[in-house]
Amino acid sequence: MKIKPNILIITQLFPNAYNPAIGTFIVDQLHALKQYFNITVITPYSVSLRFILSNKQKSIINDNGLEIYYIKYHPFWLSLLQWLRIIRNKQASLINKRYVRYKIIKQAKKLHNKKRFILVHGHEIYIGDEASLIGNILKIPSLITIHGLYPQHLATFGKGVLKQAVDNLKNMNVLICVSKNAANTYQKIVNKQIHIIPNGINIPSPKSITPYWQNVMKNKIVLMTIGSFVPEKRIEMVIQANHQLIQNKINNFITLIIGKGPKKKYYQELIQSKQLHNNVYIINELPPKQLINFMACCHVLIQPSVVESFSMVCLEAMSLKKPFICTASTGIAEYITNDQQGYIIDPDNQNQLLEKLTLLINDKQQREKMGQAGYLTAQTLTWDKIINKTIYIYRNLTNNG
């Protein structure tokens, strides 16, 4: 029996006790890879000040064959300085990156002595790009999958972090992005070839939702939008579209807005001001499996985001035979055809959103036709097919054919 080689994964996008929904698409990728490789993950996690005395995250766990090492970052003193506003958030991000870098390197060296990794694969800017340094130290190839866009990363982490990240990218053996949309934002900055490998999916088997929500949805067209409550998601456009639909005498629908974030209060106030409290429901972020159960009950997914490197929720919608509306700024638009699996609208175009929503609400046959086309597309993006592209890169890097 051939011994499987060991690989090391570095990322901040990984489920933990405090955020079980983060990075589940990476977990799915690793489970697809584990039949070919032994996989070790090093992932940092943060604990908010209110949980600082009751840390419930184990330092090492085994998740169905994935060996995961958790490293605590955002130390208490740094969080306190942020809370007291002695340092700004982007300054804290840079300090934290440097702080956790040495902890990850120390752990990686220790594990490499036992496992002899053949490569290190980072996922996402901020922590994943440290795979470059680890690869140099361990003298093994390094690669990264970038899951976001450069402007998005710059706005989140600041110039100091991005300068270090770009330096790391330039020293990486292979760069991967999940869409051309994402790659285009980095291409001129790193001046290197970037491979395009989309996220994959496992076709889900949803279960029933609670009787309460079944009753809310009864005899209604269910619209749904999912994501962080932040400006770039443009969720207020969905609320406005609801108001316009009712003004146009279309009222046989409800809308579920699922997520969390700083704009929640604004959305609640907007719903009240438009008198939409009987049509629009805000639901806190759901665990991945529960979210799939809700998605299976919807008729149309609406994702008007203007900053989206890929959009897993649109791929999940296709896997559930649900049509969707997204913008041309969304990475998933590269993998579909407008008017077939869903509608692609211009960013920030309220009139187009209203037009396409009206069509889908009124035309059951069109919803079903698009849903079936989306399902066929989702079948081409399952992990058992997508993973071969990653394996090909791994074997080229290590000459392990």
Short mmCIF file of C-alpha atoms in Angstrom, two decimals, residues 94-103:
data_model
loop_
_atom_site.label_atom_id
_atom_site.label_comp_id
_atom_site.label_asym_id
_atom_site.label_seq_id
_atom_site.Cartn_x
_atom_site.Cartn_y
_atom_site.Cartn_z
CA LEU A 94 -0.31 44.34 11.33
CA ILE A 95 0.87 43.71 14.89
CA ASN A 96 -1.28 40.60 15.09
CA LYS A 97 0.06 39.25 11.77
CA ARG A 98 3.63 39.55 13.05
CA TYR A 99 2.67 38.12 16.44
CA VAL A 100 1.02 34.99 15.07
CA ARG A 101 3.63 34.47 12.34
CA TYR A 102 6.26 33.32 14.80
CA LYS A 103 3.82 31.05 16.63
#
